[in-house]
mmCIF file with all atom_site columns, C-alpha atoms in Angstrom:
data_model
loop_
_atom_site.group_PDB
_atom_site.id
_atom_site.type_symbol
_atom_site.label_atom_id
_atom_site.label_alt_id
_atom_site.label_comp_id
_atom_site.label_asym_id
_atom_site.label_entity_id
_atom_site.label_seq_id
_atom_site.pdbx_PDB_ins_code
_atom_site.Cartn_x
_atom_site.Cartn_y
_atom_site.Cartn_z
_atom_site.occupancy
_atom_site.B_iso_or_equiv
_atom_site.pdbx_formal_charge
_atom_site.auth_seq_id
_atom_site.auth_comp_id
_atom_site.auth_asym_id
_atom_site.auth_atom_id
_atom_site.pdbx_PDB_model_num
ATOM 1   C CA . UNK A 1 1   ? 2.374   -23.466 0.468   1.00 68.00 ? 95  UNK A CA 1
ATOM 2   C CA . UNK A 1 2   ? 0.384   -20.394 1.338   1.00 77.00 ? 96  UNK A CA 1
ATOM 3   C CA . UNK A 1 3   ? 0.278   -18.949 4.864   1.00 79.00 ? 97  UNK A CA 1
ATOM 4   C CA . UNK A 1 4   ? -2.117  -16.181 5.887   1.00 76.00 ? 98  UNK A CA 1
ATOM 5   C CA . UNK A 1 5   ? -1.335  -13.757 8.672   1.00 76.00 ? 99  UNK A CA 1
ATOM 6   C CA . UNK A 1 6   ? -4.681  -12.269 9.469   1.00 62.00 ? 100 UNK A CA 1
ATOM 7   C CA . UNK A 1 7   ? -3.714  -10.382 12.541  1.00 57.00 ? 101 UNK A CA 1
ATOM 8   C CA . UNK A 1 8   ? -4.654  -7.309  10.479  1.00 53.00 ? 102 UNK A CA 1
ATOM 9   C CA . UNK A 1 9   ? -1.721  -5.197  11.683  1.00 59.00 ? 103 UNK A CA 1
ATOM 10  C CA . UNK A 1 10  ? -2.613  -1.737  10.416  1.00 65.00 ? 104 UNK A CA 1
ATOM 11  C CA . UNK A 1 11  ? -5.567  -3.350  8.590   1.00 71.00 ? 105 UNK A CA 1
ATOM 12  C CA . UNK A 1 12  ? -3.337  -5.388  6.300   1.00 83.00 ? 106 UNK A CA 1
ATOM 13  C CA . UNK A 1 13  ? -3.612  -9.113  5.674   1.00 86.00 ? 107 UNK A CA 1
ATOM 14  C CA . UNK A 1 14  ? -0.241  -10.633 4.785   1.00 90.00 ? 108 UNK A CA 1
ATOM 15  C CA . UNK A 1 15  ? -0.200  -13.741 2.609   1.00 90.00 ? 109 UNK A CA 1
ATOM 16  C CA . UNK A 1 16  ? 3.105   -15.602 2.279   1.00 91.00 ? 110 UNK A CA 1
ATOM 17  C CA . UNK A 1 17  ? 3.569   -17.926 -0.659  1.00 90.00 ? 111 UNK A CA 1
ATOM 18  C CA . UNK A 1 18  ? 6.397   -20.461 -0.067  1.00 91.00 ? 112 UNK A CA 1
ATOM 19  C CA . UNK A 1 19  ? 7.974   -23.402 -1.893  1.00 94.00 ? 113 UNK A CA 1
ATOM 20  C CA . UNK A 1 20  ? 5.877   -25.012 -4.552  1.00 94.00 ? 114 UNK A CA 1
ATOM 21  C CA . UNK A 1 21  ? 2.532   -23.271 -5.019  1.00 92.00 ? 115 UNK A CA 1
ATOM 22  C CA . UNK A 1 22  ? -0.313  -25.120 -6.746  1.00 90.00 ? 116 UNK A CA 1
ATOM 23  C CA . UNK A 1 23  ? -3.232  -23.646 -8.647  1.00 88.00 ? 117 UNK A CA 1
ATOM 24  C CA . UNK A 1 24  ? -5.504  -25.376 -6.160  1.00 88.00 ? 118 UNK A CA 1
ATOM 25  C CA . UNK A 1 25  ? -3.912  -23.440 -3.269  1.00 90.00 ? 119 UNK A CA 1
ATOM 26  C CA . UNK A 1 26  ? -4.338  -20.213 -5.264  1.00 89.00 ? 120 UNK A CA 1
ATOM 27  C CA . UNK A 1 27  ? -7.995  -20.930 -5.849  1.00 88.00 ? 121 UNK A CA 1
ATOM 28  C CA . UNK A 1 28  ? -8.468  -21.936 -2.149  1.00 89.00 ? 122 UNK A CA 1
ATOM 29  C CA . UNK A 1 29  ? -6.941  -18.627 -1.147  1.00 89.00 ? 123 UNK A CA 1
ATOM 30  C CA . UNK A 1 30  ? -9.767  -16.861 -2.960  1.00 89.00 ? 124 UNK A CA 1
ATOM 31  C CA . UNK A 1 31  ? -12.382 -18.878 -1.062  1.00 88.00 ? 125 UNK A CA 1
ATOM 32  C CA . UNK A 1 32  ? -10.631 -17.951 2.258   1.00 87.00 ? 126 UNK A CA 1
ATOM 33  C CA . UNK A 1 33  ? -10.689 -14.254 1.354   1.00 85.00 ? 127 UNK A CA 1
ATOM 34  C CA . UNK A 1 34  ? -14.342 -14.422 0.164   1.00 85.00 ? 128 UNK A CA 1
ATOM 35  C CA . UNK A 1 35  ? -15.420 -16.116 3.383   1.00 85.00 ? 129 UNK A CA 1
ATOM 36  C CA . UNK A 1 36  ? -13.474 -13.746 5.632   1.00 77.00 ? 130 UNK A CA 1
ATOM 37  C CA . UNK A 1 37  ? -16.475 -11.512 6.344   1.00 68.00 ? 131 UNK A CA 1
ATOM 38  C CA . UNK A 1 38  ? -14.692 -8.389  5.206   1.00 68.00 ? 132 UNK A CA 1
ATOM 39  C CA . UNK A 1 39  ? -16.921 -5.532  3.947   1.00 67.00 ? 133 UNK A CA 1
ATOM 40  C CA . UNK A 1 40  ? -14.705 -4.658  0.994   1.00 69.00 ? 134 UNK A CA 1
ATOM 41  C CA . UNK A 1 41  ? -11.882 -2.794  2.692   1.00 84.00 ? 135 UNK A CA 1
ATOM 42  C CA . UNK A 1 42  ? -9.252  -5.508  2.967   1.00 87.00 ? 136 UNK A CA 1
ATOM 43  C CA . UNK A 1 43  ? -5.721  -4.511  2.124   1.00 92.00 ? 137 UNK A CA 1
ATOM 44  C CA . UNK A 1 44  ? -3.484  -7.408  1.181   1.00 92.00 ? 138 UNK A CA 1
ATOM 45  C CA . UNK A 1 45  ? 0.308   -7.799  1.066   1.00 94.00 ? 139 UNK A CA 1
ATOM 46  C CA . UNK A 1 46  ? 1.081   -10.746 -1.179  1.00 95.00 ? 140 UNK A CA 1
ATOM 47  C CA . UNK A 1 47  ? 4.632   -11.893 -0.384  1.00 95.00 ? 141 UNK A CA 1
ATOM 48  C CA . UNK A 1 48  ? 5.738   -14.167 -3.267  1.00 95.00 ? 142 UNK A CA 1
ATOM 49  C CA . UNK A 1 49  ? 9.450   -13.971 -2.513  1.00 95.00 ? 143 UNK A CA 1
ATOM 50  C CA . UNK A 1 50  ? 9.925   -17.529 -1.323  1.00 94.00 ? 144 UNK A CA 1
ATOM 51  C CA . UNK A 1 51  ? 8.172   -19.290 -4.216  1.00 95.00 ? 145 UNK A CA 1
ATOM 52  C CA . UNK A 1 52  ? 10.317  -21.995 -5.670  1.00 94.00 ? 146 UNK A CA 1
ATOM 53  C CA . UNK A 1 53  ? 7.964   -22.989 -8.433  1.00 93.00 ? 147 UNK A CA 1
ATOM 54  C CA . UNK A 1 54  ? 4.406   -22.376 -9.585  1.00 90.00 ? 148 UNK A CA 1
ATOM 55  C CA . UNK A 1 55  ? 3.088   -24.140 -12.662 1.00 85.00 ? 149 UNK A CA 1
ATOM 56  C CA . UNK A 1 56  ? 0.467   -21.463 -13.120 1.00 85.00 ? 150 UNK A CA 1
ATOM 57  C CA . UNK A 1 57  ? -2.390  -21.702 -15.591 1.00 85.00 ? 151 UNK A CA 1
ATOM 58  C CA . UNK A 1 58  ? -5.291  -19.245 -15.909 1.00 81.00 ? 152 UNK A CA 1
ATOM 59  C CA . UNK A 1 59  ? -8.102  -20.452 -13.651 1.00 80.00 ? 153 UNK A CA 1
ATOM 60  C CA . UNK A 1 60  ? -11.037 -22.140 -15.235 1.00 84.00 ? 154 UNK A CA 1
ATOM 61  C CA . UNK A 1 61  ? -14.491 -20.529 -15.348 1.00 85.00 ? 155 UNK A CA 1
ATOM 62  C CA . UNK A 1 62  ? -15.510 -22.475 -12.209 1.00 83.00 ? 156 UNK A CA 1
ATOM 63  C CA . UNK A 1 63  ? -12.345 -21.474 -10.343 1.00 81.00 ? 157 UNK A CA 1
ATOM 64  C CA . UNK A 1 64  ? -12.712 -17.817 -11.271 1.00 88.00 ? 158 UNK A CA 1
ATOM 65  C CA . UNK A 1 65  ? -16.019 -17.708 -9.274  1.00 90.00 ? 159 UNK A CA 1
ATOM 66  C CA . UNK A 1 66  ? -14.011 -17.808 -6.085  1.00 88.00 ? 160 UNK A CA 1
ATOM 67  C CA . UNK A 1 67  ? -11.861 -14.898 -7.159  1.00 89.00 ? 161 UNK A CA 1
ATOM 68  C CA . UNK A 1 68  ? -15.006 -12.941 -8.272  1.00 91.00 ? 162 UNK A CA 1
ATOM 69  C CA . UNK A 1 69  ? -16.318 -13.276 -4.771  1.00 90.00 ? 163 UNK A CA 1
ATOM 70  C CA . UNK A 1 70  ? -12.899 -12.510 -3.149  1.00 90.00 ? 164 UNK A CA 1
ATOM 71  C CA . UNK A 1 71  ? -12.261 -9.331  -5.139  1.00 91.00 ? 165 UNK A CA 1
ATOM 72  C CA . UNK A 1 72  ? -15.419 -7.758  -3.691  1.00 91.00 ? 166 UNK A CA 1
ATOM 73  C CA . UNK A 1 73  ? -13.745 -7.939  -0.233  1.00 89.00 ? 167 UNK A CA 1
ATOM 74  C CA . UNK A 1 74  ? -10.469 -6.297  -1.294  1.00 92.00 ? 168 UNK A CA 1
ATOM 75  C CA . UNK A 1 75  ? -9.603  -2.608  -1.581  1.00 92.00 ? 169 UNK A CA 1
ATOM 76  C CA . UNK A 1 76  ? -5.853  -2.651  -2.256  1.00 94.00 ? 170 UNK A CA 1
ATOM 77  C CA . UNK A 1 77  ? -3.208  -5.291  -3.025  1.00 96.00 ? 171 UNK A CA 1
ATOM 78  C CA . UNK A 1 78  ? 0.575   -5.098  -3.098  1.00 96.00 ? 172 UNK A CA 1
ATOM 79  C CA . UNK A 1 79  ? 2.202   -8.052  -4.851  1.00 97.00 ? 173 UNK A CA 1
ATOM 80  C CA . UNK A 1 80  ? 5.918   -8.388  -4.059  1.00 97.00 ? 174 UNK A CA 1
ATOM 81  C CA . UNK A 1 81  ? 7.613   -10.820 -6.441  1.00 96.00 ? 175 UNK A CA 1
ATOM 82  C CA . UNK A 1 82  ? 10.580  -11.777 -8.600  1.00 95.00 ? 176 UNK A CA 1
ATOM 83  C CA . UNK A 1 83  ? 10.314  -11.010 -12.362 1.00 95.00 ? 177 UNK A CA 1
ATOM 84  C CA . UNK A 1 84  ? 9.773   -14.714 -13.138 1.00 94.00 ? 178 UNK A CA 1
ATOM 85  C CA . UNK A 1 85  ? 6.325   -14.422 -11.612 1.00 94.00 ? 179 UNK A CA 1
ATOM 86  C CA . UNK A 1 86  ? 5.177   -11.559 -13.837 1.00 94.00 ? 180 UNK A CA 1
ATOM 87  C CA . UNK A 1 87  ? 2.563   -13.711 -15.556 1.00 92.00 ? 181 UNK A CA 1
ATOM 88  C CA . UNK A 1 88  ? 0.846   -14.627 -12.280 1.00 93.00 ? 182 UNK A CA 1
ATOM 89  C CA . UNK A 1 89  ? 1.004   -11.077 -10.947 1.00 95.00 ? 183 UNK A CA 1
ATOM 90  C CA . UNK A 1 90  ? -0.316  -9.601  -14.202 1.00 95.00 ? 184 UNK A CA 1
ATOM 91  C CA . UNK A 1 91  ? -3.264  -11.995 -14.329 1.00 93.00 ? 185 UNK A CA 1
ATOM 92  C CA . UNK A 1 92  ? -4.253  -11.380 -10.722 1.00 94.00 ? 186 UNK A CA 1
ATOM 93  C CA . UNK A 1 93  ? -3.783  -7.561  -11.018 1.00 96.00 ? 187 UNK A CA 1
ATOM 94  C CA . UNK A 1 94  ? -5.909  -7.349  -14.170 1.00 95.00 ? 188 UNK A CA 1
ATOM 95  C CA . UNK A 1 95  ? -8.629  -9.554  -12.699 1.00 94.00 ? 189 UNK A CA 1
ATOM 96  C CA . UNK A 1 96  ? -8.800  -7.575  -9.454  1.00 95.00 ? 190 UNK A CA 1
ATOM 97  C CA . UNK A 1 97  ? -8.828  -4.235  -11.201 1.00 96.00 ? 191 UNK A CA 1
ATOM 98  C CA . UNK A 1 98  ? -12.011 -5.190  -13.022 1.00 94.00 ? 192 UNK A CA 1
ATOM 99  C CA . UNK A 1 99  ? -13.731 -4.765  -9.632  1.00 92.00 ? 193 UNK A CA 1
ATOM 100 C CA . UNK A 1 100 ? -11.949 -1.474  -8.873  1.00 93.00 ? 194 UNK A CA 1
ATOM 101 C CA . UNK A 1 101 ? -9.289  -2.964  -6.596  1.00 94.00 ? 195 UNK A CA 1
ATOM 102 C CA . UNK A 1 102 ? -6.074  -0.924  -6.491  1.00 96.00 ? 196 UNK A CA 1
ATOM 103 C CA . UNK A 1 103 ? -3.188  -3.240  -7.328  1.00 97.00 ? 197 UNK A CA 1
ATOM 104 C CA . UNK A 1 104 ? 0.528   -2.622  -7.607  1.00 97.00 ? 198 UNK A CA 1
ATOM 105 C CA . UNK A 1 105 ? 3.356   -5.002  -8.346  1.00 96.00 ? 199 UNK A CA 1
ATOM 106 C CA . UNK A 1 106 ? 6.651   -4.543  -6.593  1.00 97.00 ? 200 UNK A CA 1
ATOM 107 C CA . UNK A 1 107 ? 10.165  -5.961  -6.855  1.00 97.00 ? 201 UNK A CA 1
ATOM 108 C CA . UNK A 1 108 ? 11.842  -7.385  -3.704  1.00 96.00 ? 202 UNK A CA 1
ATOM 109 C CA . UNK A 1 109 ? 14.026  -4.294  -3.095  1.00 96.00 ? 203 UNK A CA 1
ATOM 110 C CA . UNK A 1 110 ? 10.840  -2.182  -2.828  1.00 96.00 ? 204 UNK A CA 1
ATOM 111 C CA . UNK A 1 111 ? 9.032   -4.324  -0.263  1.00 94.00 ? 205 UNK A CA 1
ATOM 112 C CA . UNK A 1 112 ? 9.128   -1.608  2.334   1.00 93.00 ? 206 UNK A CA 1
ATOM 113 C CA . UNK A 1 113 ? 7.579   0.837   -0.087  1.00 95.00 ? 207 UNK A CA 1
ATOM 114 C CA . UNK A 1 114 ? 4.897   -1.699  -0.911  1.00 95.00 ? 208 UNK A CA 1
ATOM 115 C CA . UNK A 1 115 ? 3.938   -2.001  2.764   1.00 91.00 ? 209 UNK A CA 1
ATOM 116 C CA . UNK A 1 116 ? 3.839   1.760   3.126   1.00 91.00 ? 210 UNK A CA 1
ATOM 117 C CA . UNK A 1 117 ? 1.634   2.131   0.017   1.00 94.00 ? 211 UNK A CA 1
ATOM 118 C CA . UNK A 1 118 ? -0.875  -0.360  1.452   1.00 90.00 ? 212 UNK A CA 1
ATOM 119 C CA . UNK A 1 119 ? -1.285  1.748   4.603   1.00 85.00 ? 213 UNK A CA 1
ATOM 120 C CA . UNK A 1 120 ? -1.797  5.019   2.720   1.00 83.00 ? 214 UNK A CA 1
ATOM 121 C CA . UNK A 1 121 ? -5.320  6.343   2.381   1.00 67.00 ? 215 UNK A CA 1
ATOM 122 C CA . UNK A 1 122 ? -6.821  5.702   -0.984  1.00 61.00 ? 216 UNK A CA 1
ATOM 123 C CA . UNK A 1 123 ? -10.055 6.416   -2.751  1.00 53.00 ? 217 UNK A CA 1
ATOM 124 C CA . UNK A 1 124 ? -13.180 4.863   -1.305  1.00 46.00 ? 218 UNK A CA 1
ATOM 125 C CA . UNK A 1 125 ? -14.489 1.800   -3.161  1.00 48.00 ? 219 UNK A CA 1
ATOM 126 C CA . UNK A 1 126 ? -17.945 2.167   -4.683  1.00 47.00 ? 220 UNK A CA 1
#
């Protein structure tokens, strides 16, 4: 399950992944981001700490279209996760970086630092 807290506290959208996460939910998240109306400055905190399982596979060409649209809306992403989710975090980070998104992966004990990093000023996106 994926829950989005779009209250934009300090300009950050928090996305909590919980329980069993499906690839369909992951792809649907991209559509939600793409349709948010953001102008490219969204900062996202991806909380993956409560994921029980995720049978991840690299999205198909059709599914990647949603993430191509979504990454244009995003400026910076912090992914907080356990080491067992390195594959998912690495794929998403590499994909987002192709569009110039700043992405960092954090371990659970560094969650506070991840949140602080998101709020820091960063370079302007082209």
